[in-house]
Every structure is written in C-alpha cells, then in structure tokens.
Coordinates of C-alpha atoms in Angstrom, one line a residue:
X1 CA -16.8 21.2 11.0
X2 CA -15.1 19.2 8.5
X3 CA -15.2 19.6 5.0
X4 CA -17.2 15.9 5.0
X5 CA -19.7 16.4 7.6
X6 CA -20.7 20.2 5.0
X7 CA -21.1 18.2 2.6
X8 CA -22.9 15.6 4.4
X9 CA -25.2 17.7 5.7
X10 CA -25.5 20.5 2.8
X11 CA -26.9 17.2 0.9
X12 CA -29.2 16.1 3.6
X13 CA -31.1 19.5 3.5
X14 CA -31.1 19.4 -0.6
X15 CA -32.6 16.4 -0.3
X16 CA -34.7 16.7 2.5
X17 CA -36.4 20.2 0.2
X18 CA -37.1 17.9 -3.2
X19 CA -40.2 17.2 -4.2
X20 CA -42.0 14.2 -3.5
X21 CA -42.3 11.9 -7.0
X22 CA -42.3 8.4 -5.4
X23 CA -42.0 6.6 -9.3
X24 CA -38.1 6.1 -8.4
X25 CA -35.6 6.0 -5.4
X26 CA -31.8 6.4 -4.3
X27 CA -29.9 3.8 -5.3
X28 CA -27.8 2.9 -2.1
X29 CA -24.7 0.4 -2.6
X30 CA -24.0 -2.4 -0.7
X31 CA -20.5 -1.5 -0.1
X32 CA -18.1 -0.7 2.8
X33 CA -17.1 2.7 3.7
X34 CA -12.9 1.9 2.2
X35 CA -14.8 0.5 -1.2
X36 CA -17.6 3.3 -1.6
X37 CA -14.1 5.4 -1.5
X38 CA -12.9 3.3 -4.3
X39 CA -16.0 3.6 -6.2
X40 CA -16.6 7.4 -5.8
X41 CA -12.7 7.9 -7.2
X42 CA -13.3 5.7 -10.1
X43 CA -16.2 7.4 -11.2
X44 CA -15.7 10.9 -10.1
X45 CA -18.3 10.8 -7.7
X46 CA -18.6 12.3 -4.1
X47 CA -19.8 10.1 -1.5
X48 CA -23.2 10.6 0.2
X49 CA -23.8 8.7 3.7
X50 CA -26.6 8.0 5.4
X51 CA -26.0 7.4 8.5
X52 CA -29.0 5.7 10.6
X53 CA -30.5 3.5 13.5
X54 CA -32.5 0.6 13.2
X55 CA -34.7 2.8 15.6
X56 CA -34.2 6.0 14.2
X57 CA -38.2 7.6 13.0
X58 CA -36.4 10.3 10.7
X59 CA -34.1 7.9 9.3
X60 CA -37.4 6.3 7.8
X61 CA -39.1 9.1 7.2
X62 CA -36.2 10.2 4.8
X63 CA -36.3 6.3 3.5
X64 CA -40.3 7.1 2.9
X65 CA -40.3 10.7 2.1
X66 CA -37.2 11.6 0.5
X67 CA -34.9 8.3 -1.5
X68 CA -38.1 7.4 -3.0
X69 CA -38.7 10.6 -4.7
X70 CA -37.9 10.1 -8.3
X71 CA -36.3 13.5 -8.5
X72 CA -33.5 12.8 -5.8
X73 CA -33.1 9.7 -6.6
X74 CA -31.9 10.7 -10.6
X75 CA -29.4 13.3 -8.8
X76 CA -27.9 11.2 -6.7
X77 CA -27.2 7.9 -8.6
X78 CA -26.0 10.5 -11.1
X79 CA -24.1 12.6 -9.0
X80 CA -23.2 9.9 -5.6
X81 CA -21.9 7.1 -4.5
X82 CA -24.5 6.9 -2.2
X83 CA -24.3 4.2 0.9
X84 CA -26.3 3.4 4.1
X85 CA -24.0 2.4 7.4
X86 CA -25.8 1.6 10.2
X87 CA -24.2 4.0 13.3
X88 CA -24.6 1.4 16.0
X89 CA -22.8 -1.7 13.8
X90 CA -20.1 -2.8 12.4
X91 CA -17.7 -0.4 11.2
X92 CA -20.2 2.4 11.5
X93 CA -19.8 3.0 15.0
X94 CA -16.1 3.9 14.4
X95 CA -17.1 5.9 11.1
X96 CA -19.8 7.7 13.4
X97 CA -17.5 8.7 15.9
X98 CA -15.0 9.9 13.3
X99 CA -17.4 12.1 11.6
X100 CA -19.2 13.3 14.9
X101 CA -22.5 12.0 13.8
X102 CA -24.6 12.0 17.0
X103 CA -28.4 12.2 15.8

C-alpha cells in the first residue's frame, strides 16, 4: 500500500468513529488535486481526499453522518487540506486509478 492510500484510509476510519455533533462540518476546498498540494505545503497540512460517486450511498452517508459532525469537522480544517474529487470525472478518474481507489 502506499504511504497515501494509509493515510487516506487511517483517516477515513478516524472519522468514520467520531461522534455525531451536527452544529459544524468539514470544510472541503474547491481546488484541484496539483493546488490542494500547493495549499497543504504552505500551510503544513496533509491532504485528506474524498474520493466519491455521484451514486455512491456511503459517500453520502459520510457527507450526512460524518463531515457534518462538529467534532471532525474542527480536526480537519485544523489539521487538512481537505478536498472532494469525484472518481468518475475529470481528473479524478486518473487520480483514482493512481491511488487504486476502487469502492
């Protein structure tokens, strides 16, 4: 496994364990995957990506459940650069392959 997809998924089951607040939520940029590099650099932040499908029912059950909670959400905007890419568009298809992102 790469040293990426850990991390990627070591913070998916942190997050997916916090309690539920649902006062606050993940900030997630609006950025491509080359500037959320840039950002996390500048402000000595790792990068946390969630990949998901328009289709996908855990992706919005983690939208629902999990980046609304109050709790995550103060970790990550403090800790993240935290971004969505969409793993069927755009350059996420590539970035999906490359990380071996497959559900």
């Amino acid at each position: 496994m790469t040293r990426i997809k850990i991390i990627v998924v070591l913070i998916a089951i942190a997050l997916i364990t916090m309690s539920r607040m649902a006062s606050a939520e993940v900030h997630f940029r609006n950025v491509s995957f080359d500037e959320a590099k840039e950002l996390a650099a500048k402000e000595h932040k790792v990068i946390m990506v969630d990949f998901y499908t328009t289709w996908c029912v855990w992706c919005k059950t983690l939208d629902k459940n999990t980046y609304s909670d109050e709790t995550v959400g103060k970790i990550t905007d403090a800790k993240f650069i935290s971004v969505k890419i969409d793993a069927e568009k755009g350059e996420g298809k590539t970035l999906a392959k490359t990380y071996g992102i497959s559900g």
